[in-house]
Amino acid sequence: MICFNEVKLDRGNYSCGKPGCNYVVHMNCVLEDDELYKVIEEEKQCEELYEKSMQSSIIRFIEMNEARKATTIQHFSHQHYLVLADKMEEEIDRKCDECMLSISTLFYYCLECPFFLHKTCAELPRIKQHWFRQSNAILLFKGFLECNFCDQRCSGFFYYIGGWEMCLRCAKVADIIKCEGHQHFFFIDFKYREKCNGCGKRCSNGAFRCGKCRFALDFGCLKLPHSTLHKIDEHKLKLTYDDDKEQIYCDICERQRDPSLWYYSCSICDTSAHPECVLRQFPFVNDGVTFPSYYHNHHHDLKFFRKVEGYLECFHCGKLCQEEILKCEESTCDNIIHCECSD
């Protein structure tokens, strides 16, 4: 189940020894990259690896309900206790501080400050085995990093895997996956360097490739939000995978759009737009996050803000700043820069 080609059982292969599991792979596929496998001499080594992967992010259960569900917890990343809830008190698009995706299901929140975690994110192991490398994946809380897989700049939590930093959206992707935009299963191909069918860009970090046809997706497209809000439309925009129109334009930038590539749309209002126009440059970064000086051309650290009040000019280009800005908070500086001017 690595290359999706037939495995002839009368020849050498590797298979899972667990009863009822039919996972089987070619020997050459397993041994192709020595960073992707680890030789286990004894069963005890497997047990030790499993025990390490069970280190929970929840340090302590403070309160439990009658169903033995933790209603108040202490999480390793936060100084205050977190309380379980199933809906927001206000109708706002609040994001999880761990994976930076919208809160929609059970979540934990802080009573003392604006900190929110999906219940599933709060329960992620601090150390785990990940299919990408055989070295342990260690969960770290970082203010701001660039994911080495989807190339998105993100705030929140990352798994550190043998020198690679992986955002939680990428970390949740299995090595074999089904995607809503395609009828077949995908498998990871580290050597793939052709174009991604979602965005049309060349894949620099490998891709998830279809086992039955030439369809492939990079990490960035595979983890695009299925729906999102944008001021151009009163409804949620849904990620859409094909378009039967011959000539179409993005309703945000008003440039022509390739109908063969993925886009966001509203079927009620007939709105359509490029994913990068809808999500903008930093969809997975929290307000107030500090951008270190080496990420931009300014000599001080800058803080990120999604929206700005008033009519302020960009220090670099002189145009008005309205959305996605970097602000210097040094008392002697106080400069404001468009994010696109910072590179």
mmCIF file of C-alpha atoms in Angstrom:
data_model
loop_
_atom_site.group_PDB
_atom_site.id
_atom_site.type_symbol
_atom_site.label_atom_id
_atom_site.label_comp_id
_atom_site.label_asym_id
_atom_site.label_seq_id
_atom_site.Cartn_x
_atom_site.Cartn_y
_atom_site.Cartn_z
ATOM 1 C CA MET A 1 0.000 0.000 0.000
ATOM 2 C CA ILE A 2 2.820 2.394 -0.841
ATOM 3 C CA CYS A 3 2.818 2.415 -4.648
ATOM 4 C CA PHE A 4 -0.652 0.823 -5.060
ATOM 5 C CA ASN A 5 0.707 -1.729 -7.541
ATOM 6 C CA GLU A 6 -0.067 -5.414 -7.030
ATOM 7 C CA VAL A 7 1.991 -7.324 -4.452
ATOM 8 C CA LYS A 8 2.661 -10.923 -5.474
ATOM 9 C CA LEU A 9 2.496 -12.850 -2.215
ATOM 10 C CA ASP A 10 4.753 -15.657 -3.474
ATOM 11 C CA ARG A 11 7.625 -13.131 -3.573
ATOM 12 C CA GLY A 12 9.368 -11.167 -0.804
ATOM 13 C CA ASN A 13 7.199 -8.564 0.929
ATOM 14 C CA TYR A 14 6.535 -6.917 4.275
ATOM 15 C CA SER A 15 3.148 -7.297 5.960
ATOM 16 C CA CYS A 16 1.517 -6.338 9.232
ATOM 17 C CA GLY A 17 1.604 -9.034 11.920
ATOM 18 C CA LYS A 18 -1.512 -7.812 13.731
ATOM 19 C CA PRO A 19 -4.485 -10.227 13.401
ATOM 20 C CA GLY A 20 -7.095 -8.967 10.939
ATOM 21 C CA CYS A 21 -4.822 -6.345 9.316
ATOM 22 C CA ASN A 22 -4.069 -6.955 5.607
ATOM 23 C CA TYR A 23 -1.449 -4.216 5.137
ATOM 24 C CA VAL A 24 1.207 -5.481 2.718
ATOM 25 C CA VAL A 25 3.991 -3.684 0.801
ATOM 26 C CA HIS A 26 6.769 -4.415 -1.686
ATOM 27 C CA MET A 27 10.224 -4.850 -0.148
ATOM 28 C CA ASN A 28 11.690 -2.282 -2.538
ATOM 29 C CA CYS A 29 9.058 0.315 -1.601
ATOM 30 C CA VAL A 30 9.789 -0.075 2.111
ATOM 31 C CA LEU A 31 13.591 -0.023 1.798
ATOM 32 C CA GLU A 32 13.830 2.714 -0.842
ATOM 33 C CA ASP A 33 14.575 5.484 1.709
ATOM 34 C CA ASP A 34 16.344 4.569 4.960
ATOM 35 C CA GLU A 35 14.818 7.610 6.718
ATOM 36 C CA LEU A 36 11.332 6.109 6.327
ATOM 37 C CA TYR A 37 11.857 2.834 8.182
ATOM 38 C CA LYS A 38 13.440 1.521 11.371
ATOM 39 C CA VAL A 39 14.709 -2.008 11.900
ATOM 40 C CA ILE A 40 12.986 -3.600 14.918
ATOM 41 C CA GLU A 41 14.829 -6.636 16.278
ATOM 42 C CA GLU A 42 12.531 -7.391 19.219
ATOM 43 C CA GLU A 43 8.844 -6.948 19.997
ATOM 44 C CA LYS A 44 9.884 -4.987 23.102
ATOM 45 C CA GLN A 45 11.181 -2.169 20.870
ATOM 46 C CA CYS A 46 7.727 -1.820 19.286
ATOM 47 C CA GLU A 47 6.176 -1.571 22.743
ATOM 48 C CA GLU A 48 8.670 1.137 23.772
ATOM 49 C CA LEU A 49 7.901 3.177 20.655
ATOM 50 C CA TYR A 50 4.174 2.836 21.347
ATOM 51 C CA GLU A 51 4.568 3.939 24.988
ATOM 52 C CA LYS A 52 6.471 7.062 23.921
ATOM 53 C CA SER A 53 3.649 7.960 21.524
ATOM 54 C CA MET A 54 1.135 7.903 24.392
ATOM 55 C CA GLN A 55 2.497 11.002 26.177
ATOM 56 C CA SER A 56 -0.578 13.209 26.365
ATOM 57 C CA SER A 57 -0.685 16.989 25.913
ATOM 58 C CA ILE A 58 -3.106 17.133 28.849
ATOM 59 C CA ILE A 59 -1.046 17.388 32.036
ATOM 60 C CA ARG A 60 -3.928 16.975 34.472
ATOM 61 C CA PHE A 61 -7.684 16.337 34.502
ATOM 62 C CA ILE A 62 -9.197 18.897 36.882
ATOM 63 C CA GLU A 63 -12.909 17.998 36.632
ATOM 64 C CA MET A 64 -14.845 15.078 35.086
ATOM 65 C CA ASN A 65 -18.581 14.789 34.381
ATOM 66 C CA GLU A 66 -20.804 11.760 35.066
ATOM 67 C CA ALA A 67 -19.886 10.270 31.674
ATOM 68 C CA ARG A 68 -16.196 10.421 32.706
ATOM 69 C CA LYS A 69 -15.490 13.114 30.114
ATOM 70 C CA ALA A 70 -12.914 15.737 31.132
ATOM 71 C CA THR A 71 -14.725 19.059 31.529
ATOM 72 C CA THR A 72 -11.750 21.031 32.905
ATOM 73 C CA ILE A 73 -8.118 20.299 32.043
ATOM 74 C CA GLN A 74 -4.602 21.638 32.372
ATOM 75 C CA HIS A 75 -2.807 21.691 28.994
ATOM 76 C CA PHE A 76 0.977 21.775 28.679
ATOM 77 C CA SER A 77 0.898 24.870 26.415
ATOM 78 C CA HIS A 78 -1.213 27.178 28.593
ATOM 79 C CA GLN A 79 -0.872 28.642 32.089
ATOM 80 C CA HIS A 80 -4.620 28.609 32.897
ATOM 81 C CA TYR A 81 -7.153 25.784 33.168
ATOM 82 C CA LEU A 82 -9.273 25.055 30.058
ATOM 83 C CA VAL A 83 -13.016 24.337 30.148
ATOM 84 C CA LEU A 84 -14.979 22.079 27.745
ATOM 85 C CA ALA A 85 -17.796 23.625 25.632
ATOM 86 C CA ASP A 86 -19.836 22.664 22.580
ATOM 87 C CA LYS A 87 -20.731 26.075 21.106
ATOM 88 C CA MET A 88 -19.554 29.670 21.059
ATOM 89 C CA GLU A 89 -21.477 32.286 23.037
ATOM 90 C CA GLU A 90 -21.015 34.721 20.134
ATOM 91 C CA GLU A 91 -21.468 34.076 16.415
ATOM 92 C CA ILE A 92 -17.845 34.689 15.449
ATOM 93 C CA ASP A 93 -15.303 32.786 13.385
ATOM 94 C CA ARG A 94 -13.037 31.780 16.280
ATOM 95 C CA LYS A 95 -9.978 29.699 15.392
ATOM 96 C CA CYS A 96 -8.264 26.931 17.323
ATOM 97 C CA ASP A 97 -4.926 28.168 18.699
ATOM 98 C CA GLU A 98 -3.373 24.776 17.951
ATOM 99 C CA CYS A 99 -4.304 24.022 14.302
ATOM 100 C CA MET A 100 -5.598 27.525 13.311
ATOM 101 C CA LEU A 101 -8.821 26.110 11.796
ATOM 102 C CA SER A 102 -12.308 27.340 12.752
ATOM 103 C CA ILE A 103 -13.933 26.052 15.935
ATOM 104 C CA SER A 104 -17.095 24.123 15.051
ATOM 105 C CA THR A 105 -17.214 21.057 17.316
ATOM 106 C CA LEU A 106 -16.335 20.306 20.960
ATOM 107 C CA PHE A 107 -13.561 22.572 22.207
ATOM 108 C CA TYR A 108 -11.724 23.737 25.311
ATOM 109 C CA TYR A 109 -11.428 27.426 26.141
ATOM 110 C CA CYS A 110 -9.756 29.583 28.779
ATOM 111 C CA LEU A 111 -11.922 31.591 31.179
ATOM 112 C CA GLU A 112 -9.149 34.129 31.761
ATOM 113 C CA CYS A 113 -7.861 34.906 28.262
ATOM 114 C CA PRO A 114 -8.819 34.288 24.584
ATOM 115 C CA PHE A 115 -7.324 30.804 24.120
ATOM 116 C CA PHE A 116 -9.226 28.003 22.341
ATOM 117 C CA LEU A 117 -8.401 24.406 21.381
ATOM 118 C CA HIS A 118 -10.428 21.796 19.528
ATOM 119 C CA LYS A 119 -10.966 18.845 21.865
ATOM 120 C CA THR A 120 -9.206 16.602 19.325
ATOM 121 C CA CYS A 121 -6.227 19.007 19.168
ATOM 122 C CA ALA A 122 -5.995 19.259 22.969
ATOM 123 C CA GLU A 123 -5.739 15.460 23.122
ATOM 124 C CA LEU A 124 -2.909 15.108 20.559
ATOM 125 C CA PRO A 125 0.171 13.262 21.889
ATOM 126 C CA ARG A 126 3.240 15.345 22.721
ATOM 127 C CA ILE A 127 5.459 12.670 21.166
ATOM 128 C CA LYS A 128 4.288 10.403 18.353
ATOM 129 C CA GLN A 129 5.493 8.196 15.545
ATOM 130 C CA HIS A 130 4.764 9.796 12.175
ATOM 131 C CA TRP A 131 4.919 8.080 8.812
ATOM 132 C CA PHE A 132 7.171 10.819 7.365
ATOM 133 C CA ARG A 133 10.244 9.884 9.429
ATOM 134 C CA GLN A 134 11.168 7.208 11.956
ATOM 135 C CA SER A 135 12.518 9.778 14.429
ATOM 136 C CA ASN A 136 9.960 10.883 17.034
ATOM 137 C CA ALA A 137 7.622 13.737 16.117
ATOM 138 C CA ILE A 138 7.618 16.209 19.027
ATOM 139 C CA LEU A 139 4.721 18.636 19.542
ATOM 140 C CA LEU A 140 5.905 22.227 20.069
ATOM 141 C CA PHE A 141 4.046 25.478 20.664
ATOM 142 C CA LYS A 142 5.521 28.131 18.360
ATOM 143 C CA GLY A 143 4.441 31.720 17.862
ATOM 144 C CA PHE A 144 5.262 31.781 14.161
ATOM 145 C CA LEU A 145 6.901 29.358 11.722
ATOM 146 C CA GLU A 146 6.772 28.338 8.079
ATOM 147 C CA CYS A 147 5.581 24.769 7.571
ATOM 148 C CA ASN A 148 8.136 22.781 5.560
ATOM 149 C CA PHE A 149 5.353 20.782 3.860
ATOM 150 C CA CYS A 150 2.545 23.139 2.777
ATOM 151 C CA ASP A 151 4.863 26.223 2.755
ATOM 152 C CA GLN A 152 2.266 28.199 4.727
ATOM 153 C CA ARG A 153 3.406 30.651 7.380
ATOM 154 C CA CYS A 154 1.453 29.694 10.483
ATOM 155 C CA SER A 155 1.088 30.428 14.152
ATOM 156 C CA GLY A 156 0.095 27.740 16.637
ATOM 157 C CA PHE A 157 1.535 24.260 17.159
ATOM 158 C CA PHE A 158 3.973 22.256 15.053
ATOM 159 C CA TYR A 159 5.366 18.747 15.098
ATOM 160 C CA TYR A 160 9.174 18.770 14.886
ATOM 161 C CA ILE A 161 10.280 15.677 12.932
ATOM 162 C CA GLY A 162 14.007 15.128 12.431
ATOM 163 C CA GLY A 163 14.791 18.705 11.386
ATOM 164 C CA TRP A 164 11.450 19.306 9.632
ATOM 165 C CA GLU A 165 8.654 21.512 11.023
ATOM 166 C CA MET A 166 5.130 20.345 10.189
ATOM 167 C CA CYS A 167 1.965 22.324 10.967
ATOM 168 C CA LEU A 168 -0.901 20.398 12.558
ATOM 169 C CA ARG A 169 -3.030 20.494 9.421
ATOM 170 C CA CYS A 170 -0.296 18.597 7.560
ATOM 171 C CA ALA A 171 0.491 16.372 10.559
ATOM 172 C CA LYS A 172 -3.076 15.022 10.530
ATOM 173 C CA VAL A 173 -2.719 13.780 6.934
ATOM 174 C CA ALA A 174 -2.253 10.008 6.646
ATOM 175 C CA ASP A 175 0.156 8.513 4.107
ATOM 176 C CA ILE A 176 -2.852 7.014 2.282
ATOM 177 C CA ILE A 177 -5.842 9.326 2.052
ATOM 178 C CA LYS A 178 -9.166 9.916 0.308
ATOM 179 C CA CYS A 179 -9.885 13.456 -0.853
ATOM 180 C CA GLU A 180 -13.310 14.969 -1.551
ATOM 181 C CA GLY A 181 -12.112 16.400 -4.863
ATOM 182 C CA HIS A 182 -11.171 13.034 -6.399
ATOM 183 C CA GLN A 183 -12.738 9.567 -6.613
ATOM 184 C CA HIS A 184 -9.597 7.491 -5.917
ATOM 185 C CA PHE A 185 -7.196 7.073 -2.989
ATOM 186 C CA PHE A 186 -3.926 9.046 -2.820
ATOM 187 C CA PHE A 187 -0.535 7.889 -1.573
ATOM 188 C CA ILE A 188 2.526 9.987 -0.773
ATOM 189 C CA ASP A 189 5.201 10.129 -3.484
ATOM 190 C CA PHE A 190 8.286 11.984 -2.213
ATOM 191 C CA LYS A 191 9.872 12.056 -5.678
ATOM 192 C CA TYR A 192 6.924 13.656 -7.498
ATOM 193 C CA ARG A 193 7.933 16.977 -9.129
ATOM 194 C CA GLU A 194 5.166 17.534 -11.669
ATOM 195 C CA LYS A 195 2.314 20.055 -11.368
ATOM 196 C CA CYS A 196 -0.350 19.919 -8.653
ATOM 197 C CA ASN A 197 -3.877 19.486 -10.076
ATOM 198 C CA GLY A 198 -5.331 21.755 -7.397
ATOM 199 C CA CYS A 199 -3.264 24.917 -7.923
ATOM 200 C CA GLY A 200 -1.234 24.233 -11.080
ATOM 201 C CA LYS A 201 2.103 24.872 -9.335
ATOM 202 C CA ARG A 202 5.051 22.497 -9.521
ATOM 203 C CA CYS A 203 5.372 20.282 -6.442
ATOM 204 C CA SER A 204 8.695 20.956 -4.710
ATOM 205 C CA ASN A 205 8.184 18.702 -1.635
ATOM 206 C CA GLY A 206 6.659 15.665 -3.341
ATOM 207 C CA ALA A 207 2.897 15.158 -3.593
ATOM 208 C CA PHE A 208 -0.019 12.869 -2.877
ATOM 209 C CA ARG A 209 -0.550 10.925 -6.081
ATOM 210 C CA CYS A 210 -3.530 8.915 -7.266
ATOM 211 C CA GLY A 211 -2.867 5.185 -7.545
ATOM 212 C CA LYS A 212 -5.087 4.830 -10.642
ATOM 213 C CA CYS A 213 -4.600 8.019 -12.703
ATOM 214 C CA ARG A 214 -2.217 10.976 -13.094
ATOM 215 C CA PHE A 215 -4.014 13.215 -10.573
ATOM 216 C CA ALA A 216 -1.764 14.661 -7.816
ATOM 217 C CA LEU A 217 -2.047 17.220 -5.008
ATOM 218 C CA ASP A 218 0.547 19.011 -2.925
ATOM 219 C CA PHE A 219 0.183 19.395 0.856
ATOM 220 C CA GLY A 220 -1.114 22.957 0.501
ATOM 221 C CA CYS A 221 -4.102 22.043 -1.688
ATOM 222 C CA LEU A 222 -4.829 18.836 0.195
ATOM 223 C CA LYS A 223 -5.342 20.835 3.414
ATOM 224 C CA LEU A 224 -7.289 23.817 2.055
ATOM 225 C CA PRO A 225 -10.330 24.594 4.271
ATOM 226 C CA HIS A 226 -13.484 23.027 2.799
ATOM 227 C CA SER A 227 -15.401 26.241 3.484
ATOM 228 C CA THR A 228 -14.544 29.764 4.598
ATOM 229 C CA LEU A 229 -15.942 33.274 4.984
ATOM 230 C CA HIS A 230 -15.041 36.333 2.907
ATOM 231 C CA LYS A 231 -16.552 39.805 2.808
ATOM 232 C CA ILE A 232 -17.335 39.436 -0.908
ATOM 233 C CA ASP A 233 -20.271 37.133 -0.087
ATOM 234 C CA GLU A 234 -22.733 36.882 2.800
ATOM 235 C CA HIS A 235 -22.638 33.048 2.658
ATOM 236 C CA LYS A 236 -19.812 30.652 3.323
ATOM 237 C CA LEU A 237 -17.695 29.964 0.249
ATOM 238 C CA LYS A 238 -17.153 26.296 -0.518
ATOM 239 C CA LEU A 239 -14.030 24.748 -2.011
ATOM 240 C CA THR A 240 -14.993 23.651 -5.533
ATOM 241 C CA TYR A 241 -13.068 21.230 -7.721
ATOM 242 C CA ASP A 242 -14.131 21.765 -11.329
ATOM 243 C CA ASP A 243 -15.872 24.320 -13.516
ATOM 244 C CA ASP A 244 -17.627 23.675 -16.826
ATOM 245 C CA LYS A 245 -17.454 27.303 -17.983
ATOM 246 C CA GLU A 246 -14.933 28.209 -20.667
ATOM 247 C CA GLN A 247 -14.012 31.745 -19.582
ATOM 248 C CA ILE A 248 -14.315 32.799 -15.973
ATOM 249 C CA TYR A 249 -12.984 35.524 -13.716
ATOM 250 C CA CYS A 250 -12.192 35.812 -10.035
ATOM 251 C CA ASP A 251 -14.754 38.050 -8.314
ATOM 252 C CA ILE A 252 -12.106 39.429 -5.948
ATOM 253 C CA CYS A 253 -9.081 40.286 -8.118
ATOM 254 C CA GLU A 254 -11.147 40.386 -11.381
ATOM 255 C CA ARG A 255 -8.437 38.462 -13.244
ATOM 256 C CA GLN A 256 -9.151 35.437 -15.410
ATOM 257 C CA ARG A 257 -9.334 32.105 -13.562
ATOM 258 C CA ASP A 258 -8.256 28.682 -14.878
ATOM 259 C CA PRO A 259 -11.438 26.525 -14.862
ATOM 260 C CA SER A 260 -9.402 23.325 -14.414
ATOM 261 C CA LEU A 261 -8.008 24.437 -11.028
ATOM 262 C CA TRP A 262 -9.675 24.474 -7.611
ATOM 263 C CA TYR A 263 -11.505 27.597 -6.438
ATOM 264 C CA TYR A 264 -13.985 28.856 -3.829
ATOM 265 C CA SER A 265 -17.593 29.488 -4.811
ATOM 266 C CA CYS A 266 -21.079 30.313 -3.573
ATOM 267 C CA SER A 267 -23.780 28.456 -5.540
ATOM 268 C CA ILE A 268 -26.479 30.853 -4.287
ATOM 269 C CA CYS A 269 -24.811 34.071 -5.445
ATOM 270 C CA ASP A 270 -22.707 32.584 -8.285
ATOM 271 C CA THR A 271 -19.560 33.988 -6.656
ATOM 272 C CA SER A 272 -16.209 32.410 -7.550
ATOM 273 C CA ALA A 273 -12.641 33.301 -6.588
ATOM 274 C CA HIS A 274 -9.057 32.072 -6.456
ATOM 275 C CA PRO A 275 -8.182 30.323 -3.146
ATOM 276 C CA GLU A 276 -5.296 32.757 -2.609
ATOM 277 C CA CYS A 277 -7.636 35.740 -3.053
ATOM 278 C CA VAL A 278 -10.171 34.322 -0.562
ATOM 279 C CA LEU A 279 -7.680 33.174 2.070
ATOM 280 C CA ARG A 280 -5.162 35.980 1.442
ATOM 281 C CA GLN A 281 -1.503 35.663 2.419
ATOM 282 C CA PHE A 282 -1.752 34.515 6.040
ATOM 283 C CA PRO A 283 -4.967 32.547 6.671
ATOM 284 C CA PHE A 284 -3.405 30.521 9.507
ATOM 285 C CA VAL A 285 -1.808 33.312 11.549
ATOM 286 C CA ASN A 286 -3.358 34.786 14.703
ATOM 287 C CA ASP A 287 -3.702 38.509 15.361
ATOM 288 C CA GLY A 288 -0.880 39.879 17.499
ATOM 289 C CA VAL A 289 1.661 37.227 16.504
ATOM 290 C CA THR A 290 5.227 38.562 16.278
ATOM 291 C CA PHE A 291 7.048 38.206 12.947
ATOM 292 C CA PRO A 292 10.811 38.013 13.682
ATOM 293 C CA SER A 293 12.934 40.594 11.864
ATOM 294 C CA TYR A 294 14.508 37.951 9.569
ATOM 295 C CA TYR A 295 11.089 37.414 7.876
ATOM 296 C CA HIS A 296 10.879 40.984 6.580
ATOM 297 C CA ASN A 297 12.983 44.014 5.616
ATOM 298 C CA HIS A 298 12.430 45.986 8.828
ATOM 299 C CA HIS A 299 15.087 46.146 11.570
ATOM 300 C CA HIS A 300 12.582 45.489 14.414
ATOM 301 C CA ASP A 301 10.206 42.612 15.074
ATOM 302 C CA LEU A 302 6.714 43.349 13.719
ATOM 303 C CA LYS A 303 3.269 42.266 14.934
ATOM 304 C CA PHE A 304 0.656 40.870 12.543
ATOM 305 C CA PHE A 305 -2.909 42.256 12.410
ATOM 306 C CA ARG A 306 -5.618 41.019 10.053
ATOM 307 C CA LYS A 307 -7.501 44.329 10.001
ATOM 308 C CA VAL A 308 -6.552 47.895 10.830
ATOM 309 C CA GLU A 309 -8.720 50.816 11.951
ATOM 310 C CA GLY A 310 -8.362 54.221 10.358
ATOM 311 C CA TYR A 311 -6.501 55.258 7.230
ATOM 312 C CA LEU A 312 -2.831 54.440 7.685
ATOM 313 C CA GLU A 313 -0.161 54.516 4.997
ATOM 314 C CA CYS A 314 2.271 51.682 4.310
ATOM 315 C CA PHE A 315 5.814 52.757 5.173
ATOM 316 C CA HIS A 316 7.166 51.004 2.036
ATOM 317 C CA CYS A 317 4.697 51.707 -0.794
ATOM 318 C CA GLY A 318 2.770 54.699 0.580
ATOM 319 C CA LYS A 319 -0.643 53.143 -0.161
ATOM 320 C CA LEU A 320 -3.404 52.841 2.447
ATOM 321 C CA CYS A 321 -3.336 49.782 4.708
ATOM 322 C CA GLN A 322 -6.650 47.999 5.292
ATOM 323 C CA GLU A 323 -6.009 44.268 5.712
ATOM 324 C CA GLU A 324 -3.113 42.005 6.734
ATOM 325 C CA ILE A 325 -0.556 44.460 8.042
ATOM 326 C CA LEU A 326 2.648 44.269 10.055
ATOM 327 C CA LYS A 327 3.047 46.923 12.729
ATOM 328 C CA CYS A 328 6.194 47.959 14.555
ATOM 329 C CA GLU A 329 5.456 48.686 18.186
ATOM 330 C CA GLU A 330 8.804 50.250 19.068
ATOM 331 C CA SER A 331 8.066 53.667 20.592
ATOM 332 C CA THR A 332 10.663 55.335 18.363
ATOM 333 C CA CYS A 333 9.411 53.689 15.153
ATOM 334 C CA ASP A 334 5.690 52.782 14.958
ATOM 335 C CA ASN A 335 5.891 51.897 11.227
ATOM 336 C CA ILE A 336 3.092 50.006 9.428
ATOM 337 C CA ILE A 337 3.785 47.771 6.414
ATOM 338 C CA HIS A 338 1.573 45.769 4.046
ATOM 339 C CA CYS A 339 2.343 42.068 4.414
ATOM 340 C CA GLU A 340 3.021 41.830 0.672
ATOM 341 C CA CYS A 341 5.587 44.658 1.026
ATOM 342 C CA SER A 342 7.476 42.834 3.763
ATOM 343 C CA ASP A 343 9.100 40.127 1.602
#
